[in-house]
Amino acid sequence: MIEVSQYNKLYGDFRAVHDLSFTVAPGDVLGLVGPNGAGKTSTLRALAGILQPTSGTIRVNGIDLVAHPVEAKRHLAFIPDEPQLFEYLTVVEHLRFMARLYRVRDADARIDPLLVELELDAKRDALPTELSRGMKQKLAIACGLLHDPVALMLDEPLTGLDPVGIRRMKATIAARARAGSAVILSSHLLHLVQELCTRLLVIRRGERVAYGTIAEIVAERPELAGMSLEDMFIALTGTDPHSADPATRVDASADAAHATTEQIAARNE
Amino acid sequence: MSTRATASALTYLWLTSARNRVLAQKAQLRQPRYVVAMLLGGLYLWFVVQANGNPESSPFTQINTNGAGETVVAAVLLLLSARWWLSKPDRTALAFTPAEVHLLFPAPISRRELVQSKLVRGQLAILLNVLIWVVLLRGSGASIEGWQRGIALWILFSTFTLHRLAAALVRLSAAQNSRAGRKRAAVPVLVFVAMFGTIAALLWQARPAITSSWVYGFGTVLGTVHDALQHPAARIVLAPVQALVAPVFATSGTAWLWSLGPALLVLLLHFMWVVRTDAAFEEAALEASQERAKAIASLSGKQLSAKRSKGGSVARILPIPRFGHPAIMIAWKNHAAALRGGGWLRQLAIFIVVFAGSLLALQASVGMPFEAVLSITVIWGFMLLLLGPVWTRFDLRLDLRDLGTIRTLPLSGRSIVSAEIVGVSILHSITIFALLMVPVVFAIFDESTRSSALDLLGAPWPAAVTVLLLVPMFNLLTFTVQNGLALLYPAWVQLGTDRRGFEAMGQTMLTFGITLLVAAVALVFPVLIGLAMAFIGRMWWGPWSVPVATAIALAIVLAELIPIWMALGSVFEKTEPGDVPGQKT
């Protein structure tokens, strides 16, 4: 369970996130979407304990992240868009390092299946400099999954993965949610969001503009009914790909979802 | 793109980058701690200038008797530059930033212009360090004005930067371009090897005189080395370096002016050399421009890069500790970095072998007594103790660039800070202990020195225990200061393990001075209590009173440090990736 209440983040005078509140229940996959600079990264980094909220509370598994960061962090995993690895540790040493830090007792029993699941078993003794971008991403994911986090946060998890890796990654995320993890998935790939997420959180300029299941969002904003997710995104964030003003131009990927809100709602139900 | 347009674009890039850098530094002053640091830094510099106010205390007056300082500095600089020619090609000299590789390399800019832009960019660091050195060396007691010494230092630093770049270009050209490149590189390589060889041979010849002059003090040693280098061959070899050093050592405005011409000539020749070497390289280069960009991009790799041996195995690291607080893993990770990326064990082994070999050679040639071996060891050990925190950087200075990752770990700030400091202190203490083993081994295996060693040490076991306690105590203190500085002033402290060249020596000296100052203040109380305990304890414990007193002093130092680590832990928890420049994310 992830609970965020009245989260604010200021950088000097700049307000990156404003009064953001949401909850991710066990088994839920929340899609965090918004245009560039909307505050997605600031939100994810605060949830991962990297940034200190200026105000507001963040609870992971019922533990206040600001008051008890160490206890809270034991239950979460954050996988950044750019895999950050220690250059001087091999793949398997990374996992053993994380296992010791997160007090994973049956580390050896978990490491091998995880390496197989993420197709890293042949690279277990490789250094990060010897891995491709996709392999590094897989290692970062393996490090995040090793301790069975209650809260899993992924920032653009498919970047650098090959088609097979993408399929496996999607299956992994879904499996983790089914196993009871609360998952937050930040991505510009709307088809991924559409496929995996049970709820949506759309933010723009640090503020929440929509939150809930597609059906709940449409119920709140009837004008969105019948729209594809891409159109919905544009309508909600006020970004227009054809606008002359670059600030309002959407940067969502070209392969954004085209299923209508009805179809999405039906699938999620 | 025309040369003028390129020059204009690159000048714009350099000026705006410099301006933005200054503005970014200025923006740091919004934080009170940076204002306090600036005021303290100003006070420190003022103190240094005032301390240097007496003409008799001017370092130039003291060390340059009969031009000895000038000659020795020239020889040292020449020998230091030997590594650019004798070790593997210094690829970092050619490193470009990722932005430069991505944006400038595909642009219609010639390689010569790229090299020139790199030289111009390097000027910022050179000018900053010239400023620091001028302040450190000036004082009212200095023999020439500050601006004059500034120009002299600028010429010296710029020439050595050019020389380093030229060496890298020459050797890279030889490595990349089969026969033609090797042929072109052969002449300069042979010339410089001959120069280094001449100086090294003369110094080797004079080693008995140099060794025996140690007892008369540092000034006499300088004079002896100076005399050895008065050989006509040495004078010829050292002439260009001395021409560069002469304006720095000038004792009057007139002497400075006279010495400026030859120094500028050496600088100009180096500039032309770099440009010509580059042209030759360009002619010989066969790669397409994109491949070349890729090749040079790979040269910008960090110093810390884990490598495999030729056999394909990675260096072994310590096994993961199975018990204890998880923060131990931070120290374990940093030790892995030292063993793999930093080649710590290899460097330590080389250091011990060279040190032991030098001692053996000196003893064989001049029959050095154990007292001399011990004094040399103590001097080396002391230097390592003082300089170690500047050079051994497997701590927060390494990890702050990974702050985004480290912050997600389930560890408190104080655990992380303590583990970082204790881990690196252990690592550096092992280095010093390993070095101190050399004279112990000497004393054990050499019949003639054994008795004198025991006489000298009085009680070897209490002395050994004292050293075992003293070294980590001092390391904990100095590494706390270094890590504290990095954490409190990440925008001002060099992060990572990259050791920049001599142009960064000014900055290094400043942090070194601050470290010593803070460590000295922190040691006052423990040392006083320790001395009192040693004095009182002699009645009951005899020679063992010294290690007992040292243990008490160590306990007091720890009592001082633990609250500081907790405070730094709190700072760590409040530090965000945006506060630290050079984040990997």
Short mmCIF file of N, CA and C in Angstrom, two decimals, chain A residues 9-11 45 48-53 69-71 73-74 76 78 80 82 84-90 93 96-98 100-103 108 125-127 129-130, chain B residues 302 304-306 308 314 317 320-326 329-330 332-334 336-337 340 398-399 402 404-412 573-574 576-577 584-585:
data_model
loop_
_atom_site.label_atom_id
_atom_site.label_comp_id
_atom_site.label_asym_id
_atom_site.label_seq_id
_atom_site.Cartn_x
_atom_site.Cartn_y
_atom_site.Cartn_z
N LYS A 9 6.32 19.71 -3.40
CA LYS A 9 7.77 19.78 -3.56
C LYS A 9 8.15 21.11 -4.20
N LEU A 10 8.97 21.85 -3.48
CA LEU A 10 9.44 23.15 -3.99
C LEU A 10 10.93 23.05 -4.29
N TYR A 11 11.35 23.62 -5.41
CA TYR A 11 12.78 23.81 -5.70
C TYR A 11 13.00 25.32 -5.68
N ARG A 45 10.63 10.07 -7.19
CA ARG A 45 11.85 10.15 -6.37
C ARG A 45 11.50 10.40 -4.91
N ALA A 48 10.48 7.18 -3.50
CA ALA A 48 11.61 6.27 -3.31
C ALA A 48 12.52 6.73 -2.19
N GLY A 49 12.23 7.88 -1.60
CA GLY A 49 13.05 8.39 -0.50
C GLY A 49 14.28 9.15 -0.97
N ILE A 50 14.33 9.46 -2.26
CA ILE A 50 15.50 10.20 -2.77
C ILE A 50 15.33 11.69 -2.48
N LEU A 51 14.13 12.19 -2.68
CA LEU A 51 13.84 13.60 -2.41
C LEU A 51 13.02 13.71 -1.13
N GLN A 52 13.26 14.77 -0.41
CA GLN A 52 12.48 15.04 0.78
C GLN A 52 11.27 15.88 0.37
N PRO A 53 10.06 15.49 0.75
CA PRO A 53 8.92 16.35 0.43
C PRO A 53 9.03 17.68 1.17
N PRO A 69 12.42 6.52 7.48
CA PRO A 69 12.82 6.19 6.11
C PRO A 69 13.40 4.79 5.94
N VAL A 70 14.18 4.34 6.92
CA VAL A 70 14.85 3.04 6.76
C VAL A 70 13.82 1.91 6.73
N GLU A 71 12.88 1.96 7.67
CA GLU A 71 11.85 0.90 7.72
C GLU A 71 11.00 0.94 6.45
N LYS A 73 11.80 2.10 3.49
CA LYS A 73 12.55 1.72 2.28
C LYS A 73 12.72 0.20 2.16
N ARG A 74 12.68 -0.48 3.28
CA ARG A 74 12.80 -1.95 3.22
C ARG A 74 11.66 -2.57 2.42
N LEU A 76 10.09 -1.06 -0.22
CA LEU A 76 9.87 -0.51 -1.57
C LEU A 76 11.05 -0.76 -2.49
N PHE A 78 12.61 1.02 -6.23
CA PHE A 78 12.48 2.05 -7.27
C PHE A 78 13.42 1.68 -8.41
N PRO A 80 14.78 3.23 -11.71
CA PRO A 80 14.81 4.48 -12.49
C PRO A 80 14.85 4.20 -13.99
N GLU A 82 16.98 5.36 -16.09
CA GLU A 82 18.37 5.11 -16.48
C GLU A 82 18.99 4.20 -15.42
N GLN A 84 21.07 2.61 -12.74
CA GLN A 84 22.25 3.09 -12.01
C GLN A 84 22.89 1.91 -11.29
N LEU A 85 24.06 1.52 -11.77
CA LEU A 85 24.71 0.34 -11.22
C LEU A 85 26.11 0.68 -10.74
N PHE A 86 26.65 -0.18 -9.89
CA PHE A 86 28.02 0.02 -9.42
C PHE A 86 28.96 -0.63 -10.42
N GLU A 87 29.83 0.18 -10.97
CA GLU A 87 30.66 -0.28 -12.10
C GLU A 87 31.57 -1.45 -11.75
N TYR A 88 31.86 -1.60 -10.45
CA TYR A 88 32.89 -2.55 -10.06
C TYR A 88 32.31 -3.82 -9.44
N LEU A 89 30.99 -3.99 -9.51
CA LEU A 89 30.37 -5.23 -9.02
C LEU A 89 29.77 -5.99 -10.18
N THR A 90 29.93 -7.31 -10.17
CA THR A 90 29.35 -8.12 -11.24
C THR A 90 27.83 -8.24 -11.00
N GLU A 93 27.09 -10.23 -7.92
CA GLU A 93 27.53 -9.48 -6.73
C GLU A 93 26.56 -8.34 -6.41
N ARG A 96 23.76 -10.01 -4.56
CA ARG A 96 24.15 -10.40 -3.19
C ARG A 96 24.27 -9.16 -2.29
N PHE A 97 24.78 -8.09 -2.88
CA PHE A 97 24.90 -6.81 -2.15
C PHE A 97 23.52 -6.34 -1.71
N MET A 98 22.56 -6.36 -2.64
CA MET A 98 21.21 -5.89 -2.32
C MET A 98 20.56 -6.83 -1.29
N ARG A 100 21.93 -8.52 1.06
CA ARG A 100 22.47 -8.26 2.40
C ARG A 100 21.91 -6.96 2.96
N LEU A 101 21.79 -5.94 2.08
CA LEU A 101 21.28 -4.64 2.53
C LEU A 101 19.82 -4.75 2.95
N TYR A 102 19.05 -5.53 2.20
CA TYR A 102 17.62 -5.66 2.49
C TYR A 102 17.32 -6.84 3.40
N ARG A 103 18.37 -7.42 3.95
CA ARG A 103 18.24 -8.54 4.91
C ARG A 103 17.41 -9.68 4.33
N ASP A 108 20.31 -16.86 -1.84
CA ASP A 108 20.78 -17.77 -2.90
C ASP A 108 19.61 -18.46 -3.61
N ASP A 125 28.44 -13.23 -14.16
CA ASP A 125 29.76 -12.75 -13.74
C ASP A 125 30.24 -11.55 -14.57
N ALA A 126 29.31 -10.94 -15.30
CA ALA A 126 29.69 -9.78 -16.12
C ALA A 126 29.64 -8.51 -15.30
N LEU A 127 30.51 -7.58 -15.65
CA LEU A 127 30.49 -6.25 -15.03
C LEU A 127 29.51 -5.37 -15.80
N THR A 129 29.82 -2.65 -17.25
CA THR A 129 30.38 -2.09 -18.49
C THR A 129 30.30 -3.09 -19.64
N GLU A 130 30.12 -4.36 -19.29
CA GLU A 130 30.06 -5.40 -20.33
C GLU A 130 28.62 -5.75 -20.71
N LYS B 302 35.93 7.24 -17.22
CA LYS B 302 36.38 7.63 -15.90
C LYS B 302 37.57 6.78 -15.48
N LEU B 304 37.84 5.35 -12.75
CA LEU B 304 37.35 4.17 -12.08
C LEU B 304 36.60 3.31 -13.07
N SER B 305 37.27 2.40 -13.68
CA SER B 305 36.58 1.51 -14.60
C SER B 305 37.08 0.10 -14.32
N ALA B 306 36.16 -0.71 -13.89
CA ALA B 306 36.55 -2.07 -13.53
C ALA B 306 37.06 -2.79 -14.77
N ARG B 308 38.95 -6.34 -16.59
CA ARG B 308 39.25 -7.77 -16.49
C ARG B 308 40.73 -7.97 -16.76
N VAL B 314 37.85 -11.10 -13.28
CA VAL B 314 37.88 -9.82 -12.59
C VAL B 314 38.65 -9.98 -11.29
N ILE B 317 37.53 -9.83 -4.82
CA ILE B 317 37.22 -8.87 -3.75
C ILE B 317 36.91 -9.63 -2.48
N ILE B 320 31.43 -11.30 0.99
CA ILE B 320 30.39 -10.50 1.65
C ILE B 320 30.28 -10.93 3.10
N PRO B 321 30.40 -9.96 4.02
CA PRO B 321 30.27 -10.35 5.43
C PRO B 321 28.86 -10.87 5.72
N ARG B 322 28.77 -11.97 6.41
CA ARG B 322 27.46 -12.60 6.64
C ARG B 322 26.75 -12.04 7.85
N PHE B 323 27.51 -11.38 8.73
CA PHE B 323 26.90 -10.86 9.96
C PHE B 323 27.13 -9.36 10.05
N GLY B 324 26.49 -8.76 11.02
CA GLY B 324 26.69 -7.35 11.28
C GLY B 324 25.64 -6.48 10.62
N HIS B 325 25.73 -5.20 10.91
CA HIS B 325 24.78 -4.22 10.38
C HIS B 325 24.88 -4.14 8.85
N PRO B 326 23.74 -4.00 8.17
CA PRO B 326 23.81 -3.93 6.70
C PRO B 326 24.68 -2.79 6.16
N MET B 329 27.91 -3.17 4.25
CA MET B 329 27.95 -3.40 2.81
C MET B 329 28.44 -2.16 2.04
N ILE B 330 28.25 -1.01 2.63
CA ILE B 330 28.74 0.22 1.98
C ILE B 330 30.27 0.18 1.95
N TRP B 332 32.06 -2.52 2.24
CA TRP B 332 32.44 -3.66 1.36
C TRP B 332 32.43 -3.22 -0.11
N LYS B 333 31.40 -2.50 -0.48
CA LYS B 333 31.27 -2.03 -1.87
C LYS B 333 32.45 -1.10 -2.22
N ASN B 334 32.80 -0.22 -1.29
CA ASN B 334 33.90 0.71 -1.56
C ASN B 334 35.25 -0.01 -1.63
N ALA B 336 35.53 -3.01 -2.71
CA ALA B 336 35.48 -3.64 -4.05
C ALA B 336 35.90 -2.63 -5.11
N ALA B 337 35.45 -1.40 -4.95
CA ALA B 337 35.83 -0.35 -5.91
C ALA B 337 37.34 -0.12 -5.88
N ARG B 340 39.07 -3.28 -7.45
CA ARG B 340 38.84 -3.51 -8.88
C ARG B 340 39.13 -2.26 -9.69
N LEU B 398 33.13 9.28 -3.67
CA LEU B 398 32.80 8.37 -4.77
C LEU B 398 31.28 8.23 -4.88
N ASP B 399 30.63 8.11 -3.74
CA ASP B 399 29.21 7.74 -3.75
C ASP B 399 28.26 8.92 -3.94
N ASP B 402 26.43 8.96 -6.99
CA ASP B 402 25.36 7.96 -7.09
C ASP B 402 24.30 8.21 -6.04
N GLY B 404 21.36 9.32 -5.96
CA GLY B 404 20.02 8.82 -6.26
C GLY B 404 19.88 7.36 -5.91
N THR B 405 20.90 6.57 -6.15
CA THR B 405 20.86 5.14 -5.84
C THR B 405 21.05 4.91 -4.34
N ILE B 406 22.05 5.57 -3.79
CA ILE B 406 22.38 5.34 -2.38
C ILE B 406 21.20 5.74 -1.48
N ARG B 407 20.51 6.81 -1.89
CA ARG B 407 19.40 7.28 -1.06
C ARG B 407 18.24 6.30 -1.00
N THR B 408 18.13 5.41 -1.98
CA THR B 408 17.01 4.46 -1.95
C THR B 408 17.30 3.27 -1.02
N LEU B 409 18.55 3.13 -0.58
CA LEU B 409 18.91 1.97 0.24
C LEU B 409 18.30 2.10 1.64
N PRO B 410 17.92 0.97 2.23
CA PRO B 410 17.29 1.04 3.55
C PRO B 410 18.31 1.24 4.67
N LEU B 411 19.01 2.36 4.61
CA LEU B 411 20.02 2.68 5.62
C LEU B 411 19.84 4.13 6.04
N SER B 412 20.08 4.40 7.31
CA SER B 412 19.97 5.79 7.76
C SER B 412 21.18 6.58 7.28
N GLU B 573 20.86 13.03 4.73
CA GLU B 573 19.43 12.77 4.49
C GLU B 573 18.73 13.97 3.86
N LYS B 574 19.29 15.15 4.10
CA LYS B 574 18.65 16.34 3.52
C LYS B 574 19.25 16.71 2.17
N GLU B 576 19.93 16.44 -1.61
CA GLU B 576 19.19 15.87 -2.74
C GLU B 576 20.10 15.84 -3.97
N PRO B 577 19.80 14.94 -4.90
CA PRO B 577 20.67 14.84 -6.08
C PRO B 577 20.91 16.19 -6.77
N LYS B 584 25.03 10.97 -11.81
CA LYS B 584 24.95 10.04 -12.94
C LYS B 584 23.54 10.02 -13.53
N THR B 585 22.53 10.30 -12.64
CA THR B 585 21.15 10.25 -13.15
C THR B 585 20.85 11.47 -14.00
#
